[in-house]
Amino acid sequence: MQTLHMQSTDKLYTNLALLLSDQCPYSIKLAVFESGTETVFKDRREFSGSLMQQLHDVYDYIDLHNQVHASFDKLLRIDNRDYPEVAVREALLNSLIHRDYAFHAATLIRIYPDYMEFVTLGGLPTGLELADIKLGISVCRNPHLANVFYRLQLIEAYGTGIKKIMDSYFGKWRQPSIICSNNAFKIILPNTNAGQIVKEDHVCYSVAPYSVAPSPALPSAEEQIMQVLSTQKEITRKEVQELLEVSQSTAGRILKTMVDRGQIIKLGGSLTTRYRAIQFGS
């Protein structure tokens, strides 16, 4: 514990130990918006607990919204996710390791239809410029915290996070951007499947992320279940099976995934099992 700087020489726990404990006072607020403006929420959550717990919970939640779009090259199916998983991972790790914990406000993550942004408290270290960060120069604000993540093989000790984000968008028609002020740092990841360039008959044109009369996207299985739970208190596996028109095993698997992700809780015994949405404070 002392080697990792989680205890002082007199056996008192340090601020680093507090960050890695379940009593961590910092949180991540995540919101999903219906459009490019912050007027209509599709969902919003607040993730608390230890930084490790927040890391895994937030990544799983973002992964739920990171949809897969398929294209075909003759008989070959090519799957492309909205956001490169490497970029999401590195942006999330950056928001935890490099934020300024002298501020007690939450880290913010916002997901819009055509981009995602991570807003972290704490600007660039004194003497560094944004161009330096893009070149791979890294001055860690929280070296002992970074050391724990390094020992867990979650990061490398070479400041390659930003470069990995940029490299993951290589060849994409939209690129990530970084905005920083004296006290905040924002990473913007574009949705690679929104407004993509389409080639047809040797003519290239852009498909706008918002059309005048877009076809309504079918809600996912999880969204359909959450919509039902917004109007009724509980739902059973049989009701889910009928709602989604799936088999008993598929309905059970979907519900288990939602329980594991913290969207719903399971109540009752084997014959009276029912599910209820987890309520979060606004």
PDB file of C-alpha atoms in Angstrom, residues 173 194-199 203-209:
ATOM      1  CA  TRP A 173     -13.790  11.400 -43.338  1.00  0.00           C
ATOM      2  CA  ALA A 194     -23.193   9.811 -39.367  1.00  0.00           C
ATOM      3  CA  GLY A 195     -23.002  11.914 -42.518  1.00  0.00           C
ATOM      4  CA  GLN A 196     -20.634   9.492 -44.204  1.00  0.00           C
ATOM      5  CA  ILE A 197     -19.445   9.889 -47.791  1.00  0.00           C
ATOM      6  CA  VAL A 198     -21.245   7.589 -50.213  1.00  0.00           C
ATOM      7  CA  LYS A 199     -19.972   6.623 -53.681  1.00  0.00           C
ATOM      8  CA  VAL A 203     -20.070  10.346 -57.958  1.00  0.00           C
ATOM      9  CA  CYS A 204     -19.349  11.193 -54.319  1.00  0.00           C
ATOM     10  CA  TYR A 205     -21.874  12.937 -52.130  1.00  0.00           C
ATOM     11  CA  SER A 206     -22.438  13.403 -48.424  1.00  0.00           C
ATOM     12  CA  VAL A 207     -25.328  11.840 -46.569  1.00  0.00           C
ATOM     13  CA  ALA A 208     -26.391  14.451 -44.010  1.00  0.00           C
ATOM     14  CA  PRO A 209     -26.763  13.183 -40.436  1.00  0.00           C
TER      15      PRO A 209
END
